[in-house]
Amino acid sequence: MLRPSTQRYSVTRPLYSEDAFEDEHAKVYRKHKTFLHHVIQYFTCTSERAKNTAISLLPIIGWMKTYSFKEWLLNDILSGVSTGLVAVLQGLAFSLLASIPTWYGLYAAFFPVIMYFFLGTSRHISVGSFPVLSLMVGAVVTRLVPDEGLPANITAFEGLTKEEQRVLVSASLTFLVGLFQLGMGLLQVGFIVMYLSDTLISGFTTAAAVHILISQLKFVLGLTVPGFSGPLSIIYTLESVFTQITSTNIHDLVTSIVVMVMVLGVKEINDRFKSKLKVPIPIEIIMTVIACGVSYAFNFSENHGVDVVGKIPNTFESPIAPSLQVFQMAAVDAFPIAIVGFAVAFAVAKVYSVKHDYVIDGNQELIAFGASNIFGGAFKSLAASTALSRSAVQESTGGKTQVAGLLSAIIVLVVILGIGFLLEPLPKSVLGAVVIVNLKGMLMQVVTVPYLWKKDRPDCIVWVGTCLAAIFLGLDIGLAVGLGLELLTVVFRAQFPHCSVLANISGTDIYRDRKDYVNIYEPEGVKIFRIPSPIFFANIDFFRDKLKDAVGFNPLRILRKRNKAVKKMKKLLKKGDNDMQNGLQATCSMPIEESEDESNMEDLDKPTDYSDLPIQVNWNAELPANIQVPPVNIHSLVLDFSVVSFLDISALKGLKAIKEFIRINVDVYIVGCDPYIIEKLRNCKFFDDEIKTSIFFLTIHDAMLFINESHPPKTVSEKVMKTFGDCTSLICSFKD
């Protein structure tokens, strides 16, 4: 194998402009479908399409046909049991974030899982409660049903206790979240997740982790802290905690510290020896069992005032209809919850789909989570997404398909109907400790900030801005601020691209930024200007300014100066001053006052009119009659459009400015332009007598070869003669 530096290739082909290429290679005409054709095709039904639609809407049909019972079933069983135990504990813990009774968190680990089993395309994520979503739901719950004061004026609240009112709000909100997700899935807008960058999600989830951490302090310390919502709610919560700090329940605090230390320590062991451990040590489950036993033995609830989980019904409650009034009051909150829940689940699902080589469908995922939340909301479940830690358990313990998810739901079912009473003495401080320990991954995302600051400052600004806004203004407003910052960075990058002047690597057809390389050759009399972004209304002025900076002059100003100079010369000739024709500069040197009449400005912008002028003008030499026109040191301008993906109408109008270069005898060439852009230019009547299709070339090198034919490079002797000749040459010579 040859080293890259010694490899060579040689290509012999004609010099191609776009016109020459199209003449030699016939273009295939493709008829583009109209909107009506797409509508008709969308509603046309065939047997094959019906089959594909059924498989698309019920992905279980596809993967169950290839299910290997011998190889996969045992792994799915082990994974389902492990995941189910974790789901029980996290369901109880995350329900505290939503400010509803703990057992409703178990419903989120059962009802949504059943629906996702049939509709979901990911085989490895564990569907259920997610701390960020639970916290966002809790903010709405405490706003409509506050700890202190009267609840919102909702008819469905009549005759209900405060807990029942909160459950109604949570269930109705979950139902509405499902409606939003289902609607977006049916409208095929799964691409919306693309607008949530990894940077934004990282900053947002870090802020959510801070909120979750603060919200769990009341359970860890055994305090009674009212729920706050809205901007600065985190400040009010901290204020309430610190004003009661002397009332800390020492039993809750010690229990929480012991649980956190043990869980963090064993999790570290699991991570360090995960290659040797077939199944991670279920330390959370072990500590929960121990805590339940200790609490029951020493009667923590009655003897030490420890707040425990309490009575867990051993049956499912009847489904309820959602409240339309809650829909009206929580619609603004439900949409970001729907987006965040889907974005997090899709991101986790994408990781595992790449790892295990299968495809997930964003639109179908929206439908699956929408249906899951609608189904769960009807049965008083929390809003469902996925938790990375729980999904990691399902995948790392050998789970192959959603059969593991279904078995985890069965484990939850057994707990609800059979052994839930064993969890009744569990201190809530233990659940709070479990929640805090699971925040480690999200909180540690803060270490990416220094890296982002060094590598990509706009992304760093998005991360920090999103995180701070979400912490102090609330998660919903923080998400909106993050989206705004992200869009601003996109606009900033597109509006102020890094334009560059290119030069040639000697002896090759390679052109690079002249500032980046040492042995690089800038063609004499030619400027090669690269535009590395789309050209549209927001950056067309920036593009024109950068182009002027690159060539070193303003073409419109040069054109106006030349037109004024020609008018002066004609005026001298009309006065009958023949000294200029005789080459005598004495009489030509009389100053002529310039006219500043703006009414003639349009005439000055037109091509220079040399008619009735019996002389040829060398604009780069000294002119008579004190006429000052800046010299133009280039004869050709090459615009590299190889990175330009689209143009809008404002850009088309702005590009008309190349006429200003053409009118001052600077040839303009556009290279690397996408054929669809050329077609758009034709359709928009961009070409005329001055701007022709012949200015388009396939590559920079094609254009440079053509320019060298039109303007052969000068030899050294010619350059020396030009240097001396410029000092003595006549400026104005008579036409033949």
XYZ file of C-alpha atoms in Angstrom:
736
model
C 0.000 0.000 0.000
C 1.420 3.365 -0.991
C 1.595 6.140 1.550
C -1.020 8.896 0.970
C 1.745 11.424 0.256
C 3.083 9.330 -2.674
C -0.242 8.456 -4.298
C -1.056 10.262 -7.527
C -3.972 10.513 -9.899
C -4.335 12.089 -13.299
C -7.533 13.146 -15.031
C -7.766 14.431 -18.582
C -11.000 16.109 -19.554
C -12.192 19.199 -21.414
C -12.542 22.542 -19.675
C -16.217 22.756 -18.688
C -18.468 25.681 -18.159
C -22.016 24.828 -17.098
C -23.270 25.572 -20.620
C -20.599 23.384 -22.226
C -21.298 20.555 -19.808
C -25.056 20.637 -20.494
C -24.410 20.710 -24.253
C -22.227 17.618 -24.048
C -24.268 15.709 -21.448
C -28.009 15.725 -22.012
C -29.968 16.385 -18.859
C -32.827 14.065 -17.939
C -36.122 15.855 -17.513
C -37.956 14.770 -14.380
C -41.533 15.754 -13.852
C -42.042 17.053 -10.326
C -45.216 16.016 -8.557
C -47.660 18.714 -7.565
C -49.235 19.055 -4.149
C -52.425 17.475 -5.530
C -50.468 14.408 -6.674
C -49.032 13.987 -3.172
C -52.504 14.274 -1.619
C -53.950 11.683 -4.019
C -51.020 9.345 -3.395
C -51.374 9.754 0.369
C -55.036 8.668 0.316
C -54.599 5.920 -2.275
C -54.968 2.469 -0.703
C -53.467 -0.756 -2.043
C -53.025 -4.143 -0.429
C -49.251 -3.672 -0.202
C -49.638 -0.242 1.330
C -52.215 -1.517 3.823
C -49.786 -4.248 4.872
C -46.913 -1.774 5.278
C -49.131 0.606 7.236
C -50.205 -2.159 9.606
C -46.581 -3.155 10.218
C -45.646 0.501 10.686
C -48.411 1.164 13.208
C -47.848 -2.184 14.980
C -44.075 -2.752 14.945
C -44.599 -5.810 17.158
C -45.719 -7.660 14.010
C -42.287 -7.150 12.481
C -39.994 -8.151 15.343
C -42.174 -10.929 16.794
C -41.901 -12.853 13.504
C -38.145 -13.077 14.005
C -38.228 -13.640 17.777
C -35.882 -16.417 18.843
C -37.397 -18.092 21.893
C -34.355 -20.280 22.540
C -31.792 -17.460 22.450
C -33.752 -14.459 23.685
C -36.517 -15.561 26.055
C -34.319 -16.330 29.085
C -32.423 -13.052 28.674
C -35.698 -11.131 28.412
C -37.024 -12.828 31.574
C -33.905 -11.951 33.620
C -33.919 -8.425 32.242
C -37.655 -7.981 32.871
C -37.385 -9.038 36.526
C -34.405 -6.730 37.172
C -36.005 -3.802 35.368
C -39.357 -4.363 37.078
C -37.805 -4.125 40.554
C -36.040 -0.888 39.609
C -39.235 0.438 38.006
C -41.175 -0.168 41.236
C -38.683 1.785 43.294
C -38.347 4.627 40.780
C -42.116 4.813 40.333
C -42.559 5.351 44.061
C -39.684 7.839 44.195
C -40.570 9.919 41.151
C -44.206 10.258 42.232
C -42.916 12.448 45.075
C -41.739 14.935 42.440
C -45.263 15.147 41.050
C -46.734 15.865 44.514
C -49.195 12.972 44.296
C -49.536 9.773 46.421
C -46.671 7.383 45.838
C -48.591 4.407 44.457
C -49.667 6.350 41.377
C -46.031 6.221 40.306
C -46.441 2.446 40.030
C -49.225 2.965 37.505
C -46.707 4.762 35.251
C -44.597 1.590 35.248
C -47.536 -0.554 34.154
C -50.169 1.041 31.878
C -47.863 2.937 29.443
C -45.587 -0.111 29.153
C -48.462 -2.294 27.944
C -49.345 0.144 25.151
C -45.730 0.763 24.138
C -45.171 -2.998 23.852
C -47.479 -3.040 20.815
C -46.725 0.368 19.263
C -43.080 1.220 20.091
C -40.156 0.741 17.703
C -37.369 0.641 20.318
C -36.599 -2.782 21.750
C -34.502 -1.664 24.696
C -35.863 1.436 26.427
C -37.776 1.019 29.675
C -40.977 3.059 29.521
C -42.256 4.665 32.704
C -41.794 7.666 34.941
C -38.952 10.098 34.320
C -37.824 12.565 37.017
C -37.787 15.659 34.780
C -41.308 14.973 33.503
C -42.541 14.200 37.012
C -41.145 17.497 38.218
C -42.807 19.409 35.358
C -46.100 17.684 36.132
C -45.638 18.516 39.812
C -45.219 22.215 38.975
C -48.668 22.218 37.331
C -50.192 20.167 40.163
C -48.974 22.541 42.882
C -50.060 25.549 40.839
C -53.640 24.339 40.438
C -53.851 22.649 43.851
C -51.414 24.503 46.154
C -50.352 23.213 49.571
C -51.758 26.328 51.185
C -54.812 28.209 50.014
C -57.712 27.380 47.744
C -57.352 25.274 44.594
C -58.183 26.558 41.125
C -61.843 27.080 40.265
C -62.468 23.749 38.520
C -65.929 22.180 38.585
C -64.561 18.622 38.681
C -62.863 19.383 42.032
C -66.181 19.501 43.870
C -66.416 16.806 46.534
C -62.795 15.675 46.133
C -60.046 15.721 48.742
C -56.819 17.619 48.040
C -55.031 14.376 47.100
C -57.834 13.385 44.727
C -57.770 16.840 43.152
C -54.045 16.531 42.553
C -54.449 13.080 41.045
C -57.131 14.469 38.705
C -54.809 17.262 37.578
C -51.920 14.829 37.049
C -54.067 12.354 35.122
C -55.688 15.047 32.963
C -52.304 16.593 32.208
C -50.887 13.191 31.262
C -53.885 12.608 28.966
C -53.331 15.999 27.308
C -49.616 15.308 26.867
C -50.594 12.076 25.121
C -52.988 13.935 22.828
C -50.234 16.354 21.804
C -47.791 13.537 21.120
C -50.333 11.452 19.227
C -51.361 14.454 17.133
C -47.749 15.253 16.238
C -47.153 11.619 15.341
C -50.166 11.449 13.040
C -49.080 14.720 11.405
C -45.642 13.195 10.814
C -43.707 15.894 12.667
C -41.231 13.623 14.428
C -38.473 15.786 12.964
C -39.312 18.412 15.593
C -36.853 16.708 17.932
C -34.056 17.926 15.651
C -34.576 21.444 16.999
C -33.576 20.247 20.456
C -29.797 19.928 20.203
C -27.746 17.749 22.522
C -26.351 20.938 24.067
C -29.815 22.300 24.838
C -31.034 18.985 26.286
C -27.882 18.710 28.401
C -28.297 22.202 29.869
C -32.026 21.682 30.394
C -31.690 18.315 32.143
C -28.894 19.663 34.341
C -31.193 22.477 35.471
C -33.974 19.948 36.006
C -31.591 17.886 38.148
C -30.933 20.954 40.313
C -34.700 21.465 40.739
C -35.158 17.796 41.613
C -32.314 17.906 44.126
C -33.785 20.942 45.875
C -37.291 19.438 45.853
C -36.047 16.292 47.636
C -34.420 18.171 50.512
C -37.717 18.267 52.395
C -37.887 14.449 52.378
C -34.218 13.980 53.227
C -34.459 16.436 56.119
C -37.973 15.443 57.186
C -39.395 18.976 56.802
C -42.774 20.301 55.717
C -42.098 22.611 52.777
C -44.955 23.981 50.652
C -44.773 23.471 46.904
C -43.762 26.500 44.824
C -44.113 27.009 41.085
C -43.222 29.693 38.581
C -40.138 31.921 38.289
C -37.751 31.909 41.269
C -39.605 28.967 42.825
C -36.254 27.353 43.586
C -35.253 30.403 45.657
C -38.483 30.286 47.635
C -38.036 26.549 48.251
C -34.487 27.042 49.555
C -35.652 29.905 51.743
C -38.359 27.697 53.272
C -35.885 24.835 53.825
C -33.280 26.983 55.563
C -35.794 28.739 57.792
C -36.810 25.288 59.113
C -33.356 23.712 59.145
C -33.342 23.472 62.951
C -36.423 21.217 62.772
C -34.579 18.533 60.779
C -35.598 14.973 61.612
C -32.272 13.338 62.450
C -33.585 9.842 61.675
C -34.561 10.886 58.143
C -31.212 12.611 57.626
C -29.098 9.692 58.852
C -31.146 7.162 56.875
C -30.786 9.237 53.702
C -27.021 9.668 54.127
C -26.476 5.955 54.711
C -28.586 5.044 51.663
C -26.829 7.578 49.405
C -23.329 6.507 50.488
C -24.086 2.818 50.014
C -25.844 3.240 46.665
C -23.159 5.553 45.248
C -20.396 3.198 46.401
C -21.936 0.073 44.912
C -22.876 1.886 41.679
C -19.213 2.817 41.333
C -18.302 -0.863 41.756
C -20.910 -1.806 39.133
C -19.429 0.678 36.649
C -15.837 -0.360 37.311
C -16.454 -4.105 37.049
C -19.355 -4.139 34.587
C -17.369 -6.356 32.212
C -17.098 -9.044 34.925
C -20.573 -8.684 36.439
C -23.244 -10.422 34.382
C -25.948 -8.581 36.340
C -25.312 -5.268 38.185
C -25.685 -5.486 41.956
C -29.259 -4.227 42.645
C -28.136 -2.039 45.522
C -31.187 0.234 45.384
C -33.478 -2.753 45.858
C -31.292 -4.146 48.646
C -31.222 -0.827 50.521
C -34.987 -0.444 50.087
C -35.609 -3.875 51.613
C -33.255 -3.112 54.512
C -34.836 0.308 55.084
C -38.326 -1.217 55.074
C -37.250 -3.823 57.623
C -35.550 -1.316 59.923
C -38.460 1.108 59.693
C -40.969 -1.646 60.472
C -38.878 -3.070 63.366
C -38.351 0.273 65.104
C -41.719 1.753 64.068
C -40.121 4.879 62.600
C -43.472 6.398 61.707
C -44.949 6.527 65.201
C -41.868 6.565 67.427
C -39.687 9.011 65.481
C -42.104 11.000 63.305
C -40.664 9.679 60.042
C -42.907 10.199 57.005
C -43.437 6.806 55.301
C -45.082 5.623 52.086
C -48.181 4.475 53.959
C -51.144 2.540 52.726
C -50.787 1.150 49.162
C -54.119 -0.101 47.729
C -53.923 -3.691 46.544
C -56.160 -2.995 43.554
C -56.366 -0.729 40.530
C -58.613 2.293 40.720
C -61.373 2.859 38.202
C -60.479 4.904 35.099
C -61.553 8.554 35.036
C -62.455 11.053 32.357
C -59.992 13.949 32.054
C -61.097 17.442 33.026
C -61.530 19.866 30.119
C -60.970 22.781 32.493
C -57.570 21.339 33.414
C -56.879 21.070 29.669
C -57.546 24.799 29.300
C -55.417 25.793 32.283
C -52.497 23.439 31.540
C -52.298 23.441 27.729
C -49.271 25.755 27.721
C -47.491 23.463 30.196
C -48.478 20.225 28.439
C -46.763 21.013 25.149
C -43.201 21.373 26.517
C -43.786 18.268 28.669
C -44.762 16.358 25.505
C -41.690 17.618 23.634
C -39.223 16.939 26.468
C -40.647 13.477 27.159
C -40.401 12.470 23.516
C -36.966 14.061 22.983
C -35.388 12.254 25.926
C -36.960 8.907 25.027
C -35.994 9.239 21.365
C -32.392 10.165 22.250
C -32.020 7.095 24.490
C -33.742 4.855 21.932
C -31.429 6.110 19.183
C -28.347 5.158 21.225
C -29.514 1.568 21.621
C -30.769 1.254 18.040
C -27.310 2.182 16.748
C -25.634 -0.189 19.197
C -27.862 -3.155 18.247
C -28.304 -2.266 14.566
C -32.004 -1.724 14.036
C -34.132 1.229 12.932
C -36.431 3.389 15.035
C -39.111 5.645 13.587
C -39.520 9.080 15.195
C -43.115 9.529 14.045
C -44.110 6.062 15.265
C -42.406 6.769 18.600
C -44.579 9.869 18.955
C -47.667 7.769 18.238
C -46.529 5.097 20.709
C -45.863 7.539 23.558
C -49.014 9.492 22.740
C -51.175 6.378 22.969
C -49.291 5.242 26.093
C -49.901 8.518 27.901
C -53.558 8.666 26.840
C -54.053 5.123 28.106
C -52.084 5.811 31.279
C -53.808 9.153 31.916
C -57.173 7.461 31.828
C -55.958 5.180 34.645
C -54.419 8.019 36.739
C -50.852 7.336 35.643
C -47.987 9.831 35.593
C -46.667 11.151 32.277
C -44.362 8.484 30.826
C -41.046 8.683 29.026
C -37.919 6.720 29.866
C -35.143 6.991 32.418
C -31.586 6.377 31.234
C -30.649 4.421 34.371
C -33.669 2.112 34.081
C -33.127 1.568 30.357
C -29.458 0.826 31.054
C -30.546 -1.903 33.465
C -32.893 -3.415 30.874
C -30.198 -3.443 28.184
C -27.201 -4.409 30.338
C -28.996 -7.402 31.900
C -29.472 -8.933 28.462
C -32.848 -7.602 27.333
C -33.370 -8.226 23.630
C -36.900 -6.948 22.948
C -39.870 -5.261 24.590
C -40.812 -8.668 25.994
C -38.482 -7.620 28.834
C -40.548 -4.436 29.213
C -43.751 -6.451 29.328
C -42.309 -8.731 32.027
C -41.209 -5.671 34.043
C -44.829 -4.503 33.924
C -45.903 -7.909 35.252
C -43.495 -7.486 38.187
C -45.112 -4.102 38.898
C -48.526 -5.767 38.662
C -47.484 -8.344 41.267
C -46.322 -5.564 43.594
C -49.547 -3.586 43.194
C -51.912 -6.508 43.663
C -49.904 -8.784 45.936
C -46.948 -7.514 47.958
C -47.395 -3.728 47.924
C -48.145 -3.796 51.653
C -44.496 -4.709 52.297
C -43.468 -1.248 51.072
C -45.821 0.633 53.397
C -43.203 1.237 56.164
C -40.641 2.557 53.631
C -39.479 6.065 54.688
C -39.945 8.734 52.037
C -36.453 9.924 52.904
C -35.144 6.686 51.352
C -37.062 7.452 48.155
C -35.656 10.986 48.215
C -32.151 9.577 48.634
C -32.691 7.202 45.692
C -33.866 10.113 43.532
C -30.828 12.222 44.466
C -28.386 9.387 43.734
C -29.925 8.908 40.290
C -29.224 12.580 39.520
C -25.466 12.025 39.430
C -25.320 11.547 35.661
C -27.379 14.653 34.930
C -25.534 16.859 37.427
C -22.121 15.752 36.124
C -23.012 17.180 32.718
C -21.750 20.513 34.058
C -18.173 19.334 33.375
C -18.853 19.794 29.631
C -19.017 23.583 30.021
C -15.220 24.231 29.939
C -14.937 21.935 26.902
C -17.748 23.774 25.099
C -16.182 27.147 25.941
C -12.908 26.100 24.314
C -14.376 24.302 21.309
C -17.669 26.035 20.475
C -18.647 29.165 22.370
C -22.115 29.617 20.799
C -22.996 26.099 22.005
C -21.585 26.967 25.423
C -23.821 30.049 25.560
C -26.843 27.864 24.703
C -25.940 25.401 27.489
C -25.340 28.021 30.166
C -28.288 30.204 29.108
C -30.711 27.270 29.046
C -29.475 25.937 32.375
C -29.634 29.272 34.228
C -33.010 30.217 32.730
C -34.490 26.820 33.620
C -33.117 27.014 37.166
C -34.348 30.498 38.010
C -37.349 30.992 35.694
C -38.769 27.475 35.701
C -38.391 24.517 33.371
C -41.068 25.607 30.893
C -39.701 29.136 30.451
C -36.145 27.774 30.512
C -36.918 25.460 27.607
C -38.356 28.386 25.623
C -35.285 30.497 26.400
C -33.029 27.631 25.320
C -34.868 27.273 22.009
C -34.594 31.028 21.465
C -30.839 30.975 22.145
C -30.395 27.982 19.872
C -32.224 29.694 17.008
C -30.143 32.827 17.586
C -26.928 30.837 17.286
C -28.168 29.275 14.038
C -29.037 32.722 12.681
C -25.702 34.089 13.891
C -23.727 31.306 12.200
C -25.659 31.695 8.947
C -25.722 35.498 9.028
C -22.000 35.887 9.722
C -20.258 32.967 7.967
C -16.478 32.721 7.713
C -15.948 33.942 4.149
C -12.465 33.462 2.736
C -10.220 34.371 -0.183
C -8.774 31.252 -1.833
C -5.403 30.670 -3.421
C -3.898 27.812 -5.407
C -1.605 25.060 -4.161
C 1.079 25.285 -6.852
C 0.920 22.611 -9.509
C -2.500 21.295 -8.452
C -6.199 22.004 -8.881
C -6.557 22.488 -5.105
C -7.629 25.864 -3.712
C -7.525 26.749 -0.021
C -7.769 29.801 2.231
C -4.663 31.873 1.529
C -4.190 32.578 5.265
C -3.913 28.922 6.254
C -0.972 27.730 4.143
C 2.599 28.834 3.419
C 3.382 27.489 -0.050
C 0.288 28.815 -1.740
C -0.101 30.902 -4.891
C -2.657 33.677 -5.335
C -3.332 34.147 -9.071
C -2.366 37.600 -10.339
C -5.334 39.806 -11.155
C -7.835 37.247 -9.825
C -9.772 37.067 -6.559
C -11.378 33.757 -5.563
C -14.042 34.325 -2.914
C -15.777 31.478 -1.062
C -19.215 31.793 0.581
C -19.567 28.930 3.121
C -23.304 29.164 3.816
C -26.701 29.660 2.192
C -27.324 33.196 0.986
C -30.580 34.712 2.162
C -32.145 37.924 3.403
C -30.272 37.931 6.725
C -26.734 37.656 5.352
C -26.845 39.138 1.845
C -25.583 42.529 3.080
C -22.846 40.812 5.109
C -21.845 38.843 2.003
C -21.608 41.992 -0.122
C -19.569 43.825 2.514
C -17.153 40.898 2.862
C -16.807 40.716 -0.908
C -15.869 44.400 -1.052
C -13.312 43.858 1.710
C -11.847 40.904 -0.169
C -11.363 42.753 -3.489
C -10.282 45.964 -1.760
C -12.705 48.384 -3.395
C -16.378 49.282 -3.799
C -17.354 48.539 -7.422
C -20.327 50.896 -7.370
C -18.130 53.766 -6.154
C -15.579 52.994 -8.898
C -18.345 52.924 -11.521
C -19.715 56.298 -10.411
C -16.229 57.827 -10.402
C -15.573 56.544 -13.910
C -18.894 57.830 -15.243
C -18.158 61.263 -13.751
C -14.673 61.207 -15.291
C -16.026 60.337 -18.750
C -18.530 63.192 -18.517
C -15.694 65.613 -17.674
C -13.608 64.401 -20.580
C -16.533 64.860 -22.959
C -17.115 68.337 -21.523
C -13.487 69.303 -22.222
C -13.763 68.080 -25.795
C -16.989 69.994 -26.386
C -15.226 73.202 -25.340
C -12.962 72.665 -28.296
C -9.853 72.121 -26.173
C -7.710 70.167 -28.651
C -4.635 70.260 -26.417
C -5.717 66.982 -24.846
C -5.786 65.400 -28.281
C -2.267 66.681 -28.917
C -1.104 65.027 -25.694
C -0.486 68.362 -23.950
C -1.407 68.175 -20.312
C -1.090 71.909 -19.600
C -4.541 72.850 -20.734
C -6.020 69.512 -19.659
C -5.001 70.149 -16.078
C -7.595 72.840 -15.467
C -9.802 71.624 -12.579
C -13.422 70.963 -13.367
C -15.886 71.186 -10.503
C -17.681 67.916 -9.782
C -21.442 67.886 -9.856
C -23.029 66.462 -6.723
C -26.549 66.543 -8.121
C -28.186 63.432 -6.714
C -30.809 63.513 -9.449
C -28.149 62.207 -11.844
C -27.159 59.359 -9.530
C -29.127 56.778 -11.534
C -27.184 57.727 -14.673
C -23.929 57.260 -12.784
C -24.921 53.686 -11.879
C -25.400 52.689 -15.523
C -22.653 51.180 -17.713
C -20.029 53.701 -18.751
C -20.903 55.381 -22.069
C -17.746 55.798 -24.163
C -19.598 57.023 -27.271
C -18.465 60.403 -28.632
C -15.175 59.937 -26.776
C -12.354 59.639 -29.375
C -9.849 58.360 -26.850
C -9.248 55.163 -24.915
C -8.874 55.518 -21.170
C -6.364 53.622 -19.052
C -8.135 53.744 -15.693
C -5.135 52.419 -13.775
C -2.885 55.307 -14.749
C -2.852 59.005 -13.837
C -5.789 60.878 -15.351
C -5.868 64.489 -16.604
C -7.766 67.484 -15.249
C -7.258 66.424 -11.612
C -9.672 63.547 -12.147
C -9.281 60.958 -9.384
C -10.539 57.424 -9.978
C -9.291 54.618 -7.672
C -7.436 51.899 -9.610
C -8.798 48.361 -9.958
C -6.050 45.765 -9.577
C -8.041 42.684 -10.651
C -9.507 41.649 -13.961
C -11.465 38.579 -12.789
C -13.564 37.632 -9.765
C -14.416 33.995 -9.010
C -17.277 33.260 -6.584
C -17.181 29.750 -5.101
C -20.788 28.633 -4.564
C -19.964 24.981 -3.819
C -21.252 25.302 -0.226
C -24.285 27.468 -1.046
C -27.334 25.260 -0.535
C -30.103 27.746 -1.313
C -30.899 31.336 -2.276
C -33.989 33.368 -1.507
C -35.498 36.300 -3.394
C -33.546 38.858 -1.342
C -30.322 37.041 -2.216
C -31.227 37.037 -5.913
C -31.695 40.789 -5.823
C -28.472 41.251 -3.870
C -26.501 39.114 -6.325
C -27.453 41.524 -9.064
C -24.601 43.567 -7.588
C -22.178 41.507 -9.691
C -23.263 43.795 -12.519
C -21.286 46.532 -10.789
C -18.113 44.464 -11.270
C -18.968 43.669 -14.868
C -19.507 47.365 -15.627
C -15.999 48.246 -14.423
C -14.490 45.540 -16.694
C -14.041 42.878 -13.999
C -15.128 39.490 -15.318
C -17.254 37.544 -12.821
C -17.394 33.739 -12.694
C -19.539 31.548 -10.407
C -18.265 28.008 -9.783
C -19.503 24.859 -8.076
C -23.117 26.030 -8.169
C -25.803 23.417 -7.582
C -27.849 22.792 -10.773
C -31.072 23.411 -8.845
C -29.840 26.885 -7.904
C -29.016 27.618 -11.548
C -32.503 26.451 -12.490
C -33.968 28.763 -9.862
C -31.932 31.660 -11.243
C -33.357 30.939 -14.689
C -36.919 30.775 -13.383
C -36.477 34.072 -11.529
C -35.208 35.890 -14.663
C -31.769 36.448 -13.148
C -29.950 36.380 -16.497
C -29.950 39.303 -18.929
C -27.655 41.044 -21.422
C -24.957 41.585 -18.787
C -25.244 38.453 -16.615
C -25.121 35.357 -18.826
C -25.164 31.642 -18.102
C -21.656 31.437 -19.570
C -20.224 32.779 -16.281
C -20.983 29.457 -14.542
C -18.224 26.812 -14.383
C -18.142 23.349 -12.822
C -15.059 23.915 -10.662
C -12.662 26.663 -9.638
C -9.948 25.119 -11.776
C -12.164 25.156 -14.881
C -12.737 28.855 -14.344
C -9.019 29.526 -13.702
C -7.988 27.742 -16.912
C -10.511 29.810 -18.853
C -9.261 33.029 -17.187
C -5.639 32.168 -18.029
C -6.634 31.789 -21.677
C -8.315 35.204 -21.642
C -5.631 36.913 -19.522
C -2.330 35.014 -19.936
C -0.053 35.444 -16.901
C 2.720 37.987 -17.501
C 6.357 36.913 -17.634
C 8.982 38.482 -15.366
C 10.271 40.762 -18.135
C 6.731 41.920 -18.923
C 6.198 42.778 -15.253
C 9.434 44.819 -15.190
C 8.508 46.654 -18.385
C 5.027 47.336 -16.986
C 6.538 48.817 -13.812
C 8.652 51.301 -15.780
C 6.012 51.814 -18.433
C 3.381 52.864 -15.913
C 5.558 55.774 -14.864
C 5.822 57.277 -18.352
C 2.910 55.955 -20.363
C 0.327 58.296 -21.800
C -2.936 58.089 -19.990
C -5.262 58.891 -22.832
C -4.567 57.561 -26.321
C -6.540 58.394 -29.418
C -8.811 55.855 -30.977
C -8.010 54.837 -34.530
